[in-house]
Amino acid sequence: MRFGIDLGGTKIEIVALDNQNHICLRERVLTPKGNYAGTLDAIVSLVLEAEHKLGQTASVGIGIPGAVSAKTGRVKNANSTWLIGQDLQGDLQNRLKREVRIANDANCFTLSEASQGSAQNAQSVFGVIIGTGCGGGLVVNGQILVGANAIAGEWGHNPLPWRSDQDRPIDCYCGQQDCIETFLSGSGLAQRYALEMGEECSAQQVVNLMRQGYQPAVQMMARYYNWMAKGLASVINVFDPDVIVLGGGLSQVEELYTEVPKRWSQWVFSDQVVTELKPPMHGDSSGVIGAAWLWGKG
């Protein structure tokens, strides 16, 4: 039995996979935002309660919104900033009395979709998380590319390319301005809508208002499609993947899959763009399945 855990900025999810990769159990709890001790407690409780229900122990793999530093062994680059500098792996291993494997959540997501999801059989895949933050992962020939600094695919902390004068600078938690994350994440979209339209709305509310024809939301989403097209065009120019798969809460916006490819060719350095943009086959459970696969695919 293998447990996969997705440690997100909004929720923590656990799934249990058997040797045939069937999901035997799935549970979710709210993430204790800003509370590292509470986050540890939530993860440990999910594991122990799942083992009690299933009547057996399991391996534990966790996808996190960041990475474990090879230099310090502690979490770095997490938009769930209360994790930064913490020995998450060591603390969980002490509490659970077993080895725990940790990987970037976008890497887990991309591996899942490249192996048995929307990008199955594609040679090269770029997976995107657009949720509380904005991350990315790269898979080539079924293997995750981690990179020399464990940051391969972290497109969210590059500046938005081809930015217009209309795109106002916003500070990112990483210390820079105009990161792609401040444009494309759910929190970034909500922040920009409030700044420019003077209305407090969640990203999902902006999408709903757009679908109702509310012009401020229509205008904001048209700009959002352009931002995503520019950001993904820069990835295509460097990595040239066969398939790009979107994950996270905003991946459920169906309009993205028609509107973004309409736009990105003007920034891609090619006379054609055959890269496919796809929704996740496994929805928002892709990352948690990939986390379980950190111990093998059964």
PDB file of C-alpha atoms in Angstrom:
ATOM      1  CA  MET A   1       0.000   0.000   0.000  1.00  0.00           C
ATOM      2  CA  ARG A   2       1.318   3.439  -0.972  1.00  0.00           C
ATOM      3  CA  PHE A   3       0.068   6.750   0.367  1.00  0.00           C
ATOM      4  CA  GLY A   4       0.343   9.912  -1.667  1.00  0.00           C
ATOM      5  CA  ILE A   5      -0.150  13.288  -0.022  1.00  0.00           C
ATOM      6  CA  ASP A   6      -0.649  16.613  -1.769  1.00  0.00           C
ATOM      7  CA  LEU A   7       0.296  19.450   0.575  1.00  0.00           C
ATOM      8  CA  GLY A   8      -1.457  22.415  -1.009  1.00  0.00           C
ATOM      9  CA  GLY A   9      -1.949  25.978   0.078  1.00  0.00           C
ATOM     10  CA  THR A  10      -5.683  25.392   0.596  1.00  0.00           C
ATOM     11  CA  LYS A  11      -6.087  21.679   1.292  1.00  0.00           C
ATOM     12  CA  ILE A  12      -4.086  18.588   2.193  1.00  0.00           C
ATOM     13  CA  GLU A  13      -5.213  15.423   0.427  1.00  0.00           C
ATOM     14  CA  ILE A  14      -4.211  11.802   0.948  1.00  0.00           C
ATOM     15  CA  VAL A  15      -4.879   8.831  -1.323  1.00  0.00           C
ATOM     16  CA  ALA A  16      -4.023   5.170  -0.823  1.00  0.00           C
ATOM     17  CA  LEU A  17      -3.013   3.120  -3.866  1.00  0.00           C
ATOM     18  CA  ASP A  18      -2.817  -0.644  -3.992  1.00  0.00           C
ATOM     19  CA  ASN A  19      -0.406  -2.616  -6.212  1.00  0.00           C
ATOM     20  CA  GLN A  20      -2.775  -2.241  -9.179  1.00  0.00           C
ATOM     21  CA  ASN A  21      -2.853   1.554  -8.689  1.00  0.00           C
ATOM     22  CA  HIS A  22      -6.474   1.468  -7.572  1.00  0.00           C
ATOM     23  CA  ILE A  23      -7.442   4.237  -5.165  1.00  0.00           C
ATOM     24  CA  CYS A  24      -8.585   2.547  -1.961  1.00  0.00           C
ATOM     25  CA  LEU A  25      -9.084   5.679   0.106  1.00  0.00           C
ATOM     26  CA  ARG A  26      -9.154   9.435  -0.337  1.00  0.00           C
ATOM     27  CA  GLU A  27      -9.444  12.079   2.378  1.00  0.00           C
ATOM     28  CA  ARG A  28      -9.010  15.869   2.479  1.00  0.00           C
ATOM     29  CA  VAL A  29      -8.587  18.429   5.215  1.00  0.00           C
ATOM     30  CA  LEU A  30      -8.053  22.175   5.147  1.00  0.00           C
ATOM     31  CA  THR A  31      -4.436  23.314   5.274  1.00  0.00           C
ATOM     32  CA  PRO A  32      -3.564  25.079   8.569  1.00  0.00           C
ATOM     33  CA  LYS A  33      -2.242  28.180   6.806  1.00  0.00           C
ATOM     34  CA  GLY A  34       0.699  29.845   8.492  1.00  0.00           C
ATOM     35  CA  ASN A  35       1.004  27.059  11.061  1.00  0.00           C
ATOM     36  CA  TYR A  36       3.903  24.662  10.570  1.00  0.00           C
ATOM     37  CA  ALA A  37       3.187  22.577  13.681  1.00  0.00           C
ATOM     38  CA  GLY A  38      -0.457  22.362  12.659  1.00  0.00           C
ATOM     39  CA  THR A  39       0.567  21.247   9.170  1.00  0.00           C
ATOM     40  CA  LEU A  40       2.675  18.431  10.637  1.00  0.00           C
ATOM     41  CA  ASP A  41      -0.217  17.392  12.880  1.00  0.00           C
ATOM     42  CA  ALA A  42      -2.627  17.342   9.923  1.00  0.00           C
ATOM     43  CA  ILE A  43      -0.355  15.165   7.791  1.00  0.00           C
ATOM     44  CA  VAL A  44       0.410  12.716  10.600  1.00  0.00           C
ATOM     45  CA  SER A  45      -3.290  12.447  11.478  1.00  0.00           C
ATOM     46  CA  LEU A  46      -4.226  11.744   7.857  1.00  0.00           C
ATOM     47  CA  VAL A  47      -1.627   8.971   7.625  1.00  0.00           C
ATOM     48  CA  LEU A  48      -2.491   7.299  10.926  1.00  0.00           C
ATOM     49  CA  GLU A  49      -6.237   7.501  10.380  1.00  0.00           C
ATOM     50  CA  ALA A  50      -5.879   6.082   6.852  1.00  0.00           C
ATOM     51  CA  GLU A  51      -3.795   3.181   8.159  1.00  0.00           C
ATOM     52  CA  HIS A  52      -6.351   2.522  10.864  1.00  0.00           C
ATOM     53  CA  LYS A  53      -9.189   2.392   8.311  1.00  0.00           C
ATOM     54  CA  LEU A  54      -7.246   0.159   5.928  1.00  0.00           C
ATOM     55  CA  GLY A  55      -5.721  -2.050   8.593  1.00  0.00           C
ATOM     56  CA  GLN A  56      -2.172  -1.838   7.271  1.00  0.00           C
ATOM     57  CA  THR A  57       0.836   0.445   7.140  1.00  0.00           C
ATOM     58  CA  ALA A  58       1.962   2.157   3.953  1.00  0.00           C
ATOM     59  CA  SER A  59       4.815   4.061   2.343  1.00  0.00           C
ATOM     60  CA  VAL A  60       4.405   7.849   2.303  1.00  0.00           C
ATOM     61  CA  GLY A  61       5.195  10.177  -0.596  1.00  0.00           C
ATOM     62  CA  ILE A  62       4.421  13.896  -0.415  1.00  0.00           C
ATOM     63  CA  GLY A  63       4.176  16.588  -3.062  1.00  0.00           C
ATOM     64  CA  ILE A  64       4.935  20.055  -1.713  1.00  0.00           C
ATOM     65  CA  PRO A  65       4.711  23.542  -3.238  1.00  0.00           C
ATOM     66  CA  GLY A  66       8.475  23.990  -3.250  1.00  0.00           C
ATOM     67  CA  ALA A  67      11.536  21.761  -2.998  1.00  0.00           C
ATOM     68  CA  VAL A  68      13.940  20.294  -0.484  1.00  0.00           C
ATOM     69  CA  SER A  69      17.288  22.050  -0.631  1.00  0.00           C
ATOM     70  CA  ALA A  70      20.224  19.763  -1.380  1.00  0.00           C
ATOM     71  CA  LYS A  71      22.348  22.213   0.618  1.00  0.00           C
ATOM     72  CA  THR A  72      20.336  22.329   3.854  1.00  0.00           C
ATOM     73  CA  GLY A  73      17.811  19.495   3.650  1.00  0.00           C
ATOM     74  CA  ARG A  74      15.127  22.050   4.425  1.00  0.00           C
ATOM     75  CA  VAL A  75      12.218  23.362   2.363  1.00  0.00           C
ATOM     76  CA  LYS A  76      12.901  26.194  -0.059  1.00  0.00           C
ATOM     77  CA  ASN A  77      10.867  28.104  -2.656  1.00  0.00           C
ATOM     78  CA  ALA A  78       7.462  27.306  -1.119  1.00  0.00           C
ATOM     79  CA  ASN A  79       4.569  29.684  -1.711  1.00  0.00           C
ATOM     80  CA  SER A  80       3.212  28.174   1.519  1.00  0.00           C
ATOM     81  CA  THR A  81       5.840  30.330   3.151  1.00  0.00           C
ATOM     82  CA  TRP A  82       5.514  28.818   6.648  1.00  0.00           C
ATOM     83  CA  LEU A  83       7.236  25.713   5.262  1.00  0.00           C
ATOM     84  CA  ILE A  84      10.374  27.589   4.168  1.00  0.00           C
ATOM     85  CA  GLY A  85      13.440  26.692   6.217  1.00  0.00           C
ATOM     86  CA  GLN A  86      11.712  23.784   7.949  1.00  0.00           C
ATOM     87  CA  ASP A  87      12.998  20.208   8.053  1.00  0.00           C
ATOM     88  CA  LEU A  88       9.681  18.840   6.839  1.00  0.00           C
ATOM     89  CA  GLN A  89      11.088  15.494   5.763  1.00  0.00           C
ATOM     90  CA  GLY A  90      12.999  14.923   9.004  1.00  0.00           C
ATOM     91  CA  ASP A  91      10.120  16.045  11.198  1.00  0.00           C
ATOM     92  CA  LEU A  92       7.644  13.757   9.455  1.00  0.00           C
ATOM     93  CA  GLN A  93      10.044  10.815   9.525  1.00  0.00           C
ATOM     94  CA  ASN A  94      10.478  11.289  13.280  1.00  0.00           C
ATOM     95  CA  ARG A  95       6.733  11.446  13.811  1.00  0.00           C
ATOM     96  CA  LEU A  96       5.805   8.580  11.486  1.00  0.00           C
ATOM     97  CA  LYS A  97       8.812   6.341  12.281  1.00  0.00           C
ATOM     98  CA  ARG A  98       9.579   5.586   8.625  1.00  0.00           C
ATOM     99  CA  GLU A  99      11.215   7.047   5.528  1.00  0.00           C
ATOM    100  CA  VAL A 100       9.177   9.758   3.834  1.00  0.00           C
ATOM    101  CA  ARG A 101       9.832  10.796   0.237  1.00  0.00           C
ATOM    102  CA  ILE A 102       9.169  14.389  -0.820  1.00  0.00           C
ATOM    103  CA  ALA A 103       9.071  15.986  -4.269  1.00  0.00           C
ATOM    104  CA  ASN A 104       7.792  19.178  -5.837  1.00  0.00           C
ATOM    105  CA  ASP A 105       4.017  19.060  -6.325  1.00  0.00           C
ATOM    106  CA  ALA A 106       4.217  20.112  -9.978  1.00  0.00           C
ATOM    107  CA  ASN A 107       6.711  17.314 -10.628  1.00  0.00           C
ATOM    108  CA  CYS A 108       4.310  14.811  -9.039  1.00  0.00           C
ATOM    109  CA  PHE A 109       1.444  16.186 -11.111  1.00  0.00           C
ATOM    110  CA  THR A 110       3.396  16.073 -14.360  1.00  0.00           C
ATOM    111  CA  LEU A 111       4.624  12.528 -13.747  1.00  0.00           C
ATOM    112  CA  SER A 112       1.065  11.360 -13.120  1.00  0.00           C
ATOM    113  CA  GLU A 113      -0.356  12.960 -16.269  1.00  0.00           C
ATOM    114  CA  ALA A 114       2.604  11.900 -18.433  1.00  0.00           C
ATOM    115  CA  SER A 115       2.389   8.293 -17.237  1.00  0.00           C
ATOM    116  CA  GLN A 116      -1.324   7.528 -17.120  1.00  0.00           C
ATOM    117  CA  GLY A 117      -3.097  10.784 -17.879  1.00  0.00           C
ATOM    118  CA  SER A 118      -3.754  13.361 -20.574  1.00  0.00           C
ATOM    119  CA  ALA A 119      -0.158  13.284 -21.836  1.00  0.00           C
ATOM    120  CA  GLN A 120       0.258   9.510 -21.831  1.00  0.00           C
ATOM    121  CA  ASN A 121       2.661   8.380 -24.574  1.00  0.00           C
ATOM    122  CA  ALA A 122       3.976  11.917 -25.158  1.00  0.00           C
ATOM    123  CA  GLN A 123       7.768  12.080 -25.257  1.00  0.00           C
ATOM    124  CA  SER A 124       8.038  15.489 -23.574  1.00  0.00           C
ATOM    125  CA  VAL A 125       5.530  17.058 -21.189  1.00  0.00           C
ATOM    126  CA  PHE A 126       5.330  20.346 -19.323  1.00  0.00           C
ATOM    127  CA  GLY A 127       2.920  20.235 -16.398  1.00  0.00           C
ATOM    128  CA  VAL A 128       1.568  23.456 -14.922  1.00  0.00           C
ATOM    129  CA  ILE A 129       0.003  24.061 -11.518  1.00  0.00           C
ATOM    130  CA  ILE A 130      -2.213  27.139 -11.446  1.00  0.00           C
ATOM    131  CA  GLY A 131      -3.727  27.233  -7.997  1.00  0.00           C
ATOM    132  CA  THR A 132      -2.680  29.129  -4.892  1.00  0.00           C
ATOM    133  CA  GLY A 133       0.716  29.446  -6.597  1.00  0.00           C
ATOM    134  CA  CYS A 134       2.049  28.752 -10.066  1.00  0.00           C
ATOM    135  CA  GLY A 135       4.559  25.961 -10.581  1.00  0.00           C
ATOM    136  CA  GLY A 136       5.722  23.688 -13.355  1.00  0.00           C
ATOM    137  CA  GLY A 137       7.306  20.312 -13.939  1.00  0.00           C
ATOM    138  CA  LEU A 138       9.135  18.650 -16.820  1.00  0.00           C
ATOM    139  CA  VAL A 139       8.959  14.987 -17.826  1.00  0.00           C
ATOM    140  CA  VAL A 140      10.943  13.492 -20.704  1.00  0.00           C
ATOM    141  CA  ASN A 141      10.533   9.853 -21.708  1.00  0.00           C
ATOM    142  CA  GLY A 142       8.638   9.146 -18.492  1.00  0.00           C
ATOM    143  CA  GLN A 143      11.302  10.617 -16.198  1.00  0.00           C
ATOM    144  CA  ILE A 144      11.019  13.762 -14.051  1.00  0.00           C
ATOM    145  CA  LEU A 145      13.704  16.355 -14.726  1.00  0.00           C
ATOM    146  CA  VAL A 146      14.658  17.670 -11.295  1.00  0.00           C
ATOM    147  CA  GLY A 147      17.603  19.824 -12.346  1.00  0.00           C
ATOM    148  CA  ALA A 148      20.974  20.615 -10.781  1.00  0.00           C
ATOM    149  CA  ASN A 149      19.343  23.038  -8.323  1.00  0.00           C
ATOM    150  CA  ALA A 150      16.031  21.124  -7.933  1.00  0.00           C
ATOM    151  CA  ILE A 151      14.166  23.932  -9.716  1.00  0.00           C
ATOM    152  CA  ALA A 152      13.585  22.518 -13.216  1.00  0.00           C
ATOM    153  CA  GLY A 153      10.251  23.768 -14.542  1.00  0.00           C
ATOM    154  CA  GLU A 154       9.854  26.619 -12.039  1.00  0.00           C
ATOM    155  CA  TRP A 155       8.556  29.013 -14.664  1.00  0.00           C
ATOM    156  CA  GLY A 156       6.347  30.820 -12.131  1.00  0.00           C
ATOM    157  CA  HIS A 157       9.312  32.802 -10.818  1.00  0.00           C
ATOM    158  CA  ASN A 158      10.479  34.149 -14.124  1.00  0.00           C
ATOM    159  CA  PRO A 159       9.132  37.553 -15.152  1.00  0.00           C
ATOM    160  CA  LEU A 160       6.105  37.588 -17.429  1.00  0.00           C
ATOM    161  CA  PRO A 161       7.529  37.985 -20.959  1.00  0.00           C
ATOM    162  CA  TRP A 162       6.342  40.676 -23.360  1.00  0.00           C
ATOM    163  CA  ARG A 163       4.656  42.571 -20.515  1.00  0.00           C
ATOM    164  CA  SER A 164       2.586  45.586 -21.555  1.00  0.00           C
ATOM    165  CA  ASP A 165       2.450  48.975 -19.843  1.00  0.00           C
ATOM    166  CA  GLN A 166      -1.061  48.084 -18.681  1.00  0.00           C
ATOM    167  CA  ASP A 167       0.283  45.197 -16.567  1.00  0.00           C
ATOM    168  CA  ARG A 168       0.984  46.789 -13.201  1.00  0.00           C
ATOM    169  CA  PRO A 169       3.907  45.543 -11.088  1.00  0.00           C
ATOM    170  CA  ILE A 170       3.018  43.449  -8.046  1.00  0.00           C
ATOM    171  CA  ASP A 171       5.497  42.165  -5.470  1.00  0.00           C
ATOM    172  CA  CYS A 172       5.960  38.399  -5.281  1.00  0.00           C
ATOM    173  CA  TYR A 173       6.712  36.564  -2.039  1.00  0.00           C
ATOM    174  CA  CYS A 174      10.024  35.481  -3.583  1.00  0.00           C
ATOM    175  CA  GLY A 175      11.312  39.059  -3.408  1.00  0.00           C
ATOM    176  CA  GLN A 176      10.937  39.912  -7.106  1.00  0.00           C
ATOM    177  CA  GLN A 177       8.255  41.770  -9.033  1.00  0.00           C
ATOM    178  CA  ASP A 178       6.161  40.731 -12.035  1.00  0.00           C
ATOM    179  CA  CYS A 179       6.718  37.004 -11.595  1.00  0.00           C
ATOM    180  CA  ILE A 180       4.438  34.870 -13.753  1.00  0.00           C
ATOM    181  CA  GLU A 181       2.904  33.622 -10.494  1.00  0.00           C
ATOM    182  CA  THR A 182       1.557  37.111  -9.743  1.00  0.00           C
ATOM    183  CA  PHE A 183      -0.328  37.015 -13.041  1.00  0.00           C
ATOM    184  CA  LEU A 184      -1.507  33.420 -13.399  1.00  0.00           C
ATOM    185  CA  SER A 185      -2.062  31.956  -9.921  1.00  0.00           C
ATOM    186  CA  GLY A 186      -5.545  32.068  -8.475  1.00  0.00           C
ATOM    187  CA  SER A 187      -4.393  34.432  -5.756  1.00  0.00           C
ATOM    188  CA  GLY A 188      -2.612  36.591  -8.355  1.00  0.00           C
ATOM    189  CA  LEU A 189      -5.709  36.843 -10.538  1.00  0.00           C
ATOM    190  CA  ALA A 190      -7.839  37.821  -7.530  1.00  0.00           C
ATOM    191  CA  GLN A 191      -5.272  40.413  -6.423  1.00  0.00           C
ATOM    192  CA  ARG A 192      -5.052  41.969  -9.874  1.00  0.00           C
ATOM    193  CA  TYR A 193      -8.825  42.067 -10.255  1.00  0.00           C
ATOM    194  CA  ALA A 194      -9.151  43.880  -6.917  1.00  0.00           C
ATOM    195  CA  LEU A 195      -6.336  46.286  -7.814  1.00  0.00           C
ATOM    196  CA  GLU A 196      -7.618  47.169 -11.267  1.00  0.00           C
ATOM    197  CA  MET A 197     -11.387  46.747 -10.971  1.00  0.00           C
ATOM    198  CA  GLY A 198     -11.817  47.810  -7.359  1.00  0.00           C
ATOM    199  CA  GLU A 199     -13.815  44.714  -6.433  1.00  0.00           C
ATOM    200  CA  GLU A 200     -12.864  41.887  -4.075  1.00  0.00           C
ATOM    201  CA  CYS A 201     -13.475  38.550  -5.792  1.00  0.00           C
ATOM    202  CA  SER A 202     -11.917  35.116  -5.754  1.00  0.00           C
ATOM    203  CA  ALA A 203     -10.486  33.779  -8.996  1.00  0.00           C
ATOM    204  CA  GLN A 204     -13.493  31.473  -9.392  1.00  0.00           C
ATOM    205  CA  GLN A 205     -15.864  34.396  -8.890  1.00  0.00           C
ATOM    206  CA  VAL A 206     -14.049  36.333 -11.603  1.00  0.00           C
ATOM    207  CA  VAL A 207     -14.530  33.368 -13.950  1.00  0.00           C
ATOM    208  CA  ASN A 208     -18.221  33.101 -13.031  1.00  0.00           C
ATOM    209  CA  LEU A 209     -18.747  36.829 -13.620  1.00  0.00           C
ATOM    210  CA  MET A 210     -17.009  36.552 -16.989  1.00  0.00           C
ATOM    211  CA  ARG A 211     -19.386  33.783 -18.023  1.00  0.00           C
ATOM    212  CA  GLN A 212     -22.318  35.992 -17.033  1.00  0.00           C
ATOM    213  CA  GLY A 213     -21.035  38.700 -19.367  1.00  0.00           C
ATOM    214  CA  TYR A 214     -19.939  41.147 -16.649  1.00  0.00           C
ATOM    215  CA  GLN A 215     -17.587  43.387 -18.606  1.00  0.00           C
ATOM    216  CA  PRO A 216     -14.856  44.039 -15.990  1.00  0.00           C
ATOM    217  CA  ALA A 217     -14.484  40.263 -15.562  1.00  0.00           C
ATOM    218  CA  VAL A 218     -14.653  39.674 -19.330  1.00  0.00           C
ATOM    219  CA  GLN A 219     -11.827  42.184 -19.816  1.00  0.00           C
ATOM    220  CA  MET A 220      -9.735  40.710 -17.013  1.00  0.00           C
ATOM    221  CA  MET A 221     -10.066  37.161 -18.328  1.00  0.00           C
ATOM    222  CA  ALA A 222      -9.147  38.248 -21.859  1.00  0.00           C
ATOM    223  CA  ARG A 223      -5.939  39.654 -20.396  1.00  0.00           C
ATOM    224  CA  TYR A 224      -5.462  36.452 -18.372  1.00  0.00           C
ATOM    225  CA  TYR A 225      -5.598  34.369 -21.561  1.00  0.00           C
ATOM    226  CA  ASN A 226      -2.908  36.624 -23.044  1.00  0.00           C
ATOM    227  CA  TRP A 227      -0.736  36.332 -19.924  1.00  0.00           C
ATOM    228  CA  MET A 228      -0.941  32.561 -20.022  1.00  0.00           C
ATOM    229  CA  ALA A 229      -0.268  32.481 -23.756  1.00  0.00           C
ATOM    230  CA  LYS A 230       2.859  34.603 -23.270  1.00  0.00           C
ATOM    231  CA  GLY A 231       4.088  32.539 -20.336  1.00  0.00           C
ATOM    232  CA  LEU A 232       3.567  29.228 -22.126  1.00  0.00           C
ATOM    233  CA  ALA A 233       5.037  30.567 -25.378  1.00  0.00           C
ATOM    234  CA  SER A 234       8.281  31.220 -23.526  1.00  0.00           C
ATOM    235  CA  VAL A 235       8.270  27.597 -22.318  1.00  0.00           C
ATOM    236  CA  ILE A 236       7.619  26.319 -25.845  1.00  0.00           C
ATOM    237  CA  ASN A 237      10.505  28.448 -27.122  1.00  0.00           C
ATOM    238  CA  VAL A 238      12.885  26.809 -24.632  1.00  0.00           C
ATOM    239  CA  PHE A 239      11.580  23.271 -24.005  1.00  0.00           C
ATOM    240  CA  ASP A 240       9.274  22.704 -27.027  1.00  0.00           C
ATOM    241  CA  PRO A 241       7.096  20.051 -25.350  1.00  0.00           C
ATOM    242  CA  ASP A 242       4.699  17.740 -27.149  1.00  0.00           C
ATOM    243  CA  VAL A 243       2.003  18.378 -24.547  1.00  0.00           C
ATOM    244  CA  ILE A 244       1.306  20.977 -21.864  1.00  0.00           C
ATOM    245  CA  VAL A 245      -1.107  19.834 -19.145  1.00  0.00           C
ATOM    246  CA  LEU A 246      -2.744  22.284 -16.763  1.00  0.00           C
ATOM    247  CA  GLY A 247      -3.477  21.411 -13.140  1.00  0.00           C
ATOM    248  CA  GLY A 248      -4.680  23.206 -10.023  1.00  0.00           C
ATOM    249  CA  GLY A 249      -7.978  24.972  -9.462  1.00  0.00           C
ATOM    250  CA  LEU A 250      -7.833  27.204 -12.542  1.00  0.00           C
ATOM    251  CA  SER A 251      -7.235  24.220 -14.828  1.00  0.00           C
ATOM    252  CA  GLN A 252     -11.010  23.704 -14.614  1.00  0.00           C
ATOM    253  CA  VAL A 253     -11.610  26.875 -16.661  1.00  0.00           C
ATOM    254  CA  GLU A 254     -12.599  25.264 -19.964  1.00  0.00           C
ATOM    255  CA  GLU A 255     -12.064  28.440 -21.955  1.00  0.00           C
ATOM    256  CA  LEU A 256      -8.303  28.231 -21.411  1.00  0.00           C
ATOM    257  CA  TYR A 257      -7.952  25.261 -23.770  1.00  0.00           C
ATOM    258  CA  THR A 258      -9.343  27.173 -26.745  1.00  0.00           C
ATOM    259  CA  GLU A 259      -8.403  30.774 -25.969  1.00  0.00           C
ATOM    260  CA  VAL A 260      -4.726  30.284 -25.037  1.00  0.00           C
ATOM    261  CA  PRO A 261      -3.656  28.268 -28.120  1.00  0.00           C
ATOM    262  CA  LYS A 262      -5.422  30.864 -30.290  1.00  0.00           C
ATOM    263  CA  ARG A 263      -3.041  33.457 -28.928  1.00  0.00           C
ATOM    264  CA  TRP A 264       0.324  31.836 -28.267  1.00  0.00           C
ATOM    265  CA  SER A 265       1.542  31.484 -31.862  1.00  0.00           C
ATOM    266  CA  GLN A 266       2.317  35.228 -32.054  1.00  0.00           C
ATOM    267  CA  TRP A 267       5.047  34.729 -29.424  1.00  0.00           C
ATOM    268  CA  VAL A 268       6.330  31.261 -30.371  1.00  0.00           C
ATOM    269  CA  PHE A 269       9.450  31.321 -32.554  1.00  0.00           C
ATOM    270  CA  SER A 270       8.106  28.950 -35.191  1.00  0.00           C
ATOM    271  CA  ASP A 271       5.932  28.932 -38.302  1.00  0.00           C
ATOM    272  CA  GLN A 272       3.568  26.489 -36.585  1.00  0.00           C
ATOM    273  CA  VAL A 273       2.720  25.378 -33.047  1.00  0.00           C
ATOM    274  CA  VAL A 274       1.736  21.720 -32.721  1.00  0.00           C
ATOM    275  CA  THR A 275       2.113  21.591 -28.926  1.00  0.00           C
ATOM    276  CA  GLU A 276      -1.184  20.502 -27.374  1.00  0.00           C
ATOM    277  CA  LEU A 277      -2.728  22.173 -24.319  1.00  0.00           C
ATOM    278  CA  LYS A 278      -4.775  19.687 -22.302  1.00  0.00           C
ATOM    279  CA  PRO A 279      -6.765  19.491 -19.055  1.00  0.00           C
ATOM    280  CA  PRO A 280      -5.717  16.873 -16.500  1.00  0.00           C
ATOM    281  CA  MET A 281      -7.262  13.433 -16.865  1.00  0.00           C
ATOM    282  CA  HIS A 282      -7.161  12.904 -13.112  1.00  0.00           C
ATOM    283  CA  GLY A 283      -8.382  16.377 -12.169  1.00  0.00           C
ATOM    284  CA  ASP A 284      -6.963  17.805  -8.981  1.00  0.00           C
ATOM    285  CA  SER A 285      -5.951  14.318  -7.812  1.00  0.00           C
ATOM    286  CA  SER A 286      -3.091  14.006 -10.322  1.00  0.00           C
ATOM    287  CA  GLY A 287      -0.512  15.450  -7.942  1.00  0.00           C
ATOM    288  CA  VAL A 288      -1.453  13.184  -5.090  1.00  0.00           C
ATOM    289  CA  ILE A 289      -1.266  10.090  -7.311  1.00  0.00           C
ATOM    290  CA  GLY A 290       2.172  11.170  -8.503  1.00  0.00           C
ATOM    291  CA  ALA A 291       3.249  11.573  -4.877  1.00  0.00           C
ATOM    292  CA  ALA A 292       2.279   7.973  -4.154  1.00  0.00           C
ATOM    293  CA  TRP A 293       4.356   6.932  -7.170  1.00  0.00           C
ATOM    294  CA  LEU A 294       7.488   8.300  -5.519  1.00  0.00           C
ATOM    295  CA  TRP A 295       7.669   4.742  -4.154  1.00  0.00           C
ATOM    296  CA  GLY A 296       7.085   3.117  -7.547  1.00  0.00           C
ATOM    297  CA  LYS A 297       4.071   2.656  -9.786  1.00  0.00           C
ATOM    298  CA  GLY A 298       2.931  -0.691  -8.508  1.00  0.00           C
TER     299      GLY A 298
END
